CSV table of C-alpha atoms in Angstrom, one decimal:
chain,number,residue,atom,x,y,z
D,1,MET,CA,-2.9,16.6,-10.0
D,2,SER,CA,-3.5,13.2,-11.1
D,3,GLN,CA,-6.6,11.2,-9.8
D,4,LEU,CA,-4.5,8.6,-8.2
D,5,ARG,CA,-2.6,11.4,-6.2
D,6,THR,CA,-6.1,13.0,-5.2
D,7,ALA,CA,-7.4,9.6,-4.1
D,8,LEU,CA,-4.5,8.7,-2.2
D,9,ILE,CA,-4.3,12.1,-0.3
D,10,ALA,CA,-8.0,11.8,0.6
D,11,GLY,CA,-7.4,8.3,1.8
D,12,PHE,CA,-4.5,9.3,4.0
D,13,CYS,CA,-6.2,12.1,5.5
D,14,ALA,CA,-9.1,10.1,6.4
D,15,ASN,CA,-6.9,7.7,8.4
D,16,ALA,CA,-4.5,10.1,9.8
D,17,ASN,CA,-3.3,9.9,13.3
D,18,PRO,CA,-1.7,13.1,14.5
D,19,GLU,CA,-0.1,11.8,17.6
D,20,LYS,CA,1.5,8.9,15.8
D,21,ALA,CA,2.5,11.2,13.1
D,22,LEU,CA,4.7,13.3,15.6
D,23,GLN,CA,6.3,10.0,16.8
D,24,GLN,CA,7.1,8.9,13.3
D,25,GLN,CA,8.6,12.2,12.3
D,26,ALA,CA,10.8,12.3,15.5
D,27,TYR,CA,11.8,8.6,15.0
D,28,LEU,CA,12.9,9.4,11.3
D,29,LYS,CA,14.5,12.8,12.2
D,30,SER,CA,12.4,14.0,9.3
D,31,SER,CA,11.6,17.7,8.5
D,32,MET,CA,8.6,16.4,6.2
D,33,LEU,CA,5.2,16.0,7.8
D,34,HIS,CA,3.5,12.6,8.5
D,35,TYR,CA,0.0,11.4,8.4
D,36,GLY,CA,0.7,8.9,11.1
D,37,LEU,CA,-0.3,5.8,9.1
D,38,THR,CA,1.0,2.4,10.0
D,39,ALA,CA,2.9,0.4,7.3
D,40,PRO,CA,0.0,-2.1,6.8
D,41,VAL,CA,-2.7,0.7,6.6
D,42,LEU,CA,-0.4,2.6,4.1
D,43,ARG,CA,0.2,-0.4,2.0
D,44,LYS,CA,-3.4,-1.4,1.9
D,45,LEU,CA,-4.7,2.1,1.0
D,46,THR,CA,-2.2,2.6,-1.7
D,47,LYS,CA,-2.8,-0.9,-3.4
D,48,GLU,CA,-6.5,-0.1,-3.3
D,49,LYS,CA,-6.1,3.3,-4.9
D,50,ILE,CA,-3.8,2.0,-7.5
D,51,ARG,CA,-6.2,-0.7,-8.5
D,52,GLU,CA,-9.0,1.9,-8.7
D,53,HIS,CA,-7.0,4.2,-10.9
D,54,PRO,CA,-5.2,2.0,-13.4
D,55,ILE,CA,-2.3,3.4,-15.5
D,56,THR,CA,-2.1,2.1,-19.2
D,57,ASP,CA,1.4,2.8,-20.2
D,58,SER,CA,4.8,3.0,-18.7
D,59,ALA,CA,5.6,6.7,-19.5
D,60,THR,CA,2.3,7.6,-17.6
D,61,TRP,CA,3.3,5.3,-14.7
D,62,ARG,CA,6.8,7.1,-14.4
D,63,ALA,CA,5.2,10.5,-14.7
D,64,THR,CA,2.7,9.6,-11.9
D,65,ALA,CA,5.3,8.3,-9.6
D,66,LEU,CA,7.5,11.4,-10.3
D,67,GLU,CA,4.4,13.6,-9.5
D,68,LEU,CA,3.7,11.8,-6.3
D,69,TRP,CA,7.4,12.2,-5.3
D,70,ARG,CA,8.0,15.8,-6.2
D,71,LYS,CA,4.8,17.2,-5.0
D,72,ALA,CA,4.8,15.2,-1.5
D,73,ASP,CA,4.4,17.4,1.5
D,74,HIS,CA,4.0,14.2,3.7
D,75,ARG,CA,6.3,11.3,3.9
D,76,GLU,CA,3.7,8.7,3.1
D,77,GLU,CA,3.0,10.3,-0.2
D,78,ARG,CA,6.8,9.3,-1.0
D,79,TYR,CA,6.1,5.9,0.3
D,80,ALA,CA,3.1,5.8,-2.0
D,81,ALA,CA,5.4,6.7,-5.0
D,82,ILE,CA,7.7,3.7,-4.1
D,83,GLU,CA,4.5,1.4,-3.7
D,84,LEU,CA,3.5,2.5,-7.1
D,85,ILE,CA,6.7,1.6,-8.7
D,86,GLY,CA,6.8,-1.8,-7.1
D,87,PHE,CA,3.1,-2.6,-7.8
D,88,SER,CA,2.9,-6.1,-9.3
D,89,GLY,CA,0.7,-5.1,-12.1
D,90,TYR,CA,3.3,-2.6,-13.4
D,91,ARG,CA,6.5,-4.7,-12.8
D,92,SER,CA,7.3,-5.3,-16.4
D,93,TRP,CA,7.7,-1.3,-16.6
D,94,LEU,CA,10.6,-1.4,-14.2
D,95,ASP,CA,13.4,-1.2,-16.8
D,96,LEU,CA,16.2,1.2,-17.6
D,97,ALA,CA,13.9,4.0,-18.6
D,98,ALA,CA,12.9,4.1,-14.9
D,99,LEU,CA,16.6,4.6,-13.8
D,100,PRO,CA,16.5,8.5,-13.8
D,101,LEU,CA,13.4,8.5,-11.6
D,102,LEU,CA,15.0,6.0,-9.2
D,103,GLU,CA,18.1,8.0,-9.1
D,104,GLU,CA,16.3,11.2,-8.3
D,105,MET,CA,14.4,9.3,-5.4
D,106,ILE,CA,17.5,8.2,-4.0
D,107,VAL,CA,19.5,11.5,-4.1
D,108,THR,CA,16.5,13.7,-2.9
D,109,GLY,CA,15.0,11.1,-0.5
D,110,ALA,CA,18.6,10.7,1.0
D,111,TRP,CA,17.5,8.5,4.1
D,112,TRP,CA,17.4,4.8,4.9
D,113,ASP,CA,13.5,4.5,4.9
D,114,ILE,CA,13.4,5.8,1.3
D,115,VAL,CA,16.7,4.6,-0.2
D,116,ASP,CA,16.6,0.9,1.2
D,117,PRO,CA,13.5,-0.4,-0.5
D,118,ILE,CA,14.6,1.2,-3.6
D,119,ALA,CA,18.1,-0.3,-3.5
D,120,THR,CA,17.2,-3.7,-2.4
D,121,SER,CA,14.2,-4.3,-4.6
D,122,PHE,CA,14.1,-2.2,-7.8
D,123,PHE,CA,17.9,-2.1,-8.2
D,124,GLY,CA,18.0,-5.8,-7.8
D,125,ILE,CA,15.6,-6.3,-10.4
D,126,LEU,CA,17.5,-3.9,-12.8
D,127,LEU,CA,20.8,-5.4,-11.9
D,128,THR,CA,19.3,-8.9,-12.8
D,129,ASN,CA,17.6,-8.0,-16.0
D,130,HIS,CA,20.2,-5.5,-17.3
D,131,PRO,CA,23.4,-6.7,-15.9
D,132,THR,CA,25.9,-5.1,-18.2
D,133,ARG,CA,24.5,-1.6,-17.9
D,134,MET,CA,23.7,-1.9,-14.3
D,135,ARG,CA,27.1,-3.2,-13.2
D,136,GLY,CA,28.7,-0.1,-15.0
D,137,THR,CA,26.1,2.2,-13.3
D,138,LEU,CA,26.6,0.7,-9.7
D,139,ARG,CA,30.5,0.5,-10.2
D,140,LYS,CA,30.4,4.3,-10.8
D,141,TRP,CA,28.1,4.8,-7.9
D,142,SER,CA,30.3,2.9,-5.5
D,143,HIS,CA,32.7,5.7,-5.7
D,144,ASP,CA,30.4,8.6,-5.9
D,145,ASP,CA,30.5,11.5,-3.6
D,146,ASP,CA,26.9,10.9,-2.6
D,147,PRO,CA,26.7,8.3,0.3
D,148,TRP,CA,23.2,7.1,-0.9
D,149,ARG,CA,24.4,6.2,-4.2
D,150,ARG,CA,27.1,4.3,-2.5
D,151,ARG,CA,24.7,2.6,-0.2
D,152,THR,CA,22.5,1.6,-3.2
D,153,ALA,CA,25.5,-0.2,-4.9
D,154,ILE,CA,26.4,-2.0,-1.8
D,155,LEU,CA,22.8,-3.2,-1.1
D,156,ALA,CA,21.7,-3.9,-4.7
D,157,GLN,CA,22.4,-7.6,-4.3
D,158,LEU,CA,21.0,-8.0,-0.8
D,159,LYS,CA,18.3,-10.5,-1.6
D,160,PHE,CA,20.3,-12.4,-4.2
D,161,LYS,CA,21.4,-15.3,-1.9
D,162,GLY,CA,23.3,-17.9,-4.1
D,163,ALA,CA,22.9,-15.8,-7.0
D,164,THR,CA,25.1,-13.0,-5.4
D,165,ASP,CA,28.1,-12.0,-7.6
D,166,GLU,CA,30.6,-12.2,-4.9
D,167,LYS,CA,33.3,-10.4,-6.7
D,168,LEU,CA,30.9,-7.5,-7.4
D,169,LEU,CA,29.8,-7.3,-3.9
D,170,PHE,CA,33.2,-7.1,-2.5
D,171,GLU,CA,34.2,-4.5,-5.3
D,172,PHE,CA,31.4,-2.2,-4.3
D,173,ILE,CA,32.2,-2.4,-0.6
D,174,LEU,CA,35.8,-1.4,-0.9
D,175,PRO,CA,35.5,2.2,-1.8
D,176,SER,CA,33.5,2.8,1.2
D,177,ILE,CA,35.3,0.5,3.6
D,178,ASP,CA,37.3,3.4,5.3
D,179,GLU,CA,34.3,5.7,5.5
D,180,ARG,CA,33.1,6.9,8.9
D,181,TYR,CA,29.5,7.6,7.8
D,182,PHE,CA,27.2,5.4,9.9
D,183,PHE,CA,24.8,4.4,7.0
D,184,LEU,CA,27.7,3.3,4.9
D,185,ARG,CA,29.2,1.2,7.7
D,186,LYS,CA,25.8,-0.1,8.4
D,187,ALA,CA,25.2,-1.1,4.8
D,188,ILE,CA,28.5,-2.9,4.6
D,189,GLY,CA,27.7,-5.1,7.5
D,190,TRP,CA,24.3,-5.8,6.3
D,191,ALA,CA,25.4,-6.7,2.9
D,192,LEU,CA,28.0,-9.0,4.4
D,193,ARG,CA,25.7,-10.6,6.8
D,194,GLU,CA,23.0,-11.4,4.3
D,195,TYR,CA,25.7,-13.0,2.0
D,196,ALA,CA,27.1,-14.9,5.0
D,197,LYS,CA,23.8,-16.8,5.2
D,198,THR,CA,24.6,-18.4,1.8
D,199,ALA,CA,28.4,-18.3,1.6
D,200,PRO,CA,30.0,-17.9,5.3
D,201,ASP,CA,33.6,-18.7,4.3
D,202,PRO,CA,34.1,-15.9,1.8
D,203,VAL,CA,32.6,-13.4,4.2
D,204,ILE,CA,34.8,-14.6,7.0
D,205,GLU,CA,37.8,-14.3,4.7
D,206,PHE,CA,36.8,-10.9,3.6
D,207,VAL,CA,36.3,-9.6,7.2
D,208,ALA,CA,39.6,-11.2,8.2
D,209,LYS,CA,41.5,-9.6,5.4
D,210,HIS,CA,40.2,-6.1,5.8
D,211,SER,CA,39.8,-6.3,9.7
D,212,GLU,CA,42.0,-3.2,10.3
D,213,ARG,CA,39.9,-1.2,7.7
D,214,LEU,CA,36.4,-2.4,8.5
D,215,SER,CA,34.6,-0.5,11.2
D,216,PRO,CA,33.7,-2.3,14.4
D,217,LEU,CA,30.1,-1.8,13.3
D,218,SER,CA,30.6,-3.5,10.0
D,219,LYS,CA,32.3,-6.3,11.3
D,220,ARG,CA,29.9,-7.0,14.1
D,221,GLU,CA,27.0,-6.8,11.7
D,222,ALA,CA,28.7,-8.9,9.2
D,223,LEU,CA,29.5,-11.7,11.5
D,224,ARG,CA,26.8,-11.5,14.0
D,225,ILE,CA,24.8,-14.6,12.7
D,226,LEU,CA,27.9,-16.8,12.4
D,227,ILE,CA,28.8,-16.0,15.9
D,228,LYS,CA,25.4,-16.8,17.1
D,229,LYS,CA,25.4,-20.1,15.4
D,230,GLY,CA,28.9,-21.1,16.6
D,231,ARG,CA,30.6,-20.8,13.5
D,232,LEU,CA,32.9,-18.2,14.9
D,233,ASP,CA,34.1,-17.6,18.4
D,234,ALA,CA,35.0,-13.9,18.1
D,235,ILE,CA,35.1,-11.1,15.6
D,236,PRO,CA,38.6,-10.9,13.9
């Protein structure tokens, strides 16, 4: 067991809240135990322990994150693995060598609280820094049988704003447009809604063009802000 993992578990145990843990587990419909930490406490503790136990190379960083992930018996330990990957001091190590690790986390995590920060932050960075390779990877994922790989492809540009590759965004949505799975429908609506803040007209046109195929949930999410601001009167 790494010193970092030992320190993290000790800190989590010292701040555990059993009552809140049960509430969190029920909310996330998780079979994994919780310590009952609030998000600010979790982030504070994790950053403190990461600083106290520095990592000197990218291979050790990936191995440590993988150990935290695979050996986790409480959900916060998996959140700590995500925090470690996103830690500012190790940001330069987030490259294509980390892709197998991130893919394992997505496929085995398989829930929104795990997948979304990985998709919207880490895959956004990889797509920006390695556009050719990542476009190919995410294009393949957009057709994958695993819905969480698909969700990742749809959400990878969520924070791009004006830098969004519109053609790519719509391309990655289309393979899931007829899917009934809630978390794919929600992802489509969320991605379109964020892009609509920057480019409302293409989103309106896309929703109108595919109105019969898009789920009511996706359309409602996509256009919610535009309707609220009076840019649209109703959902097509």
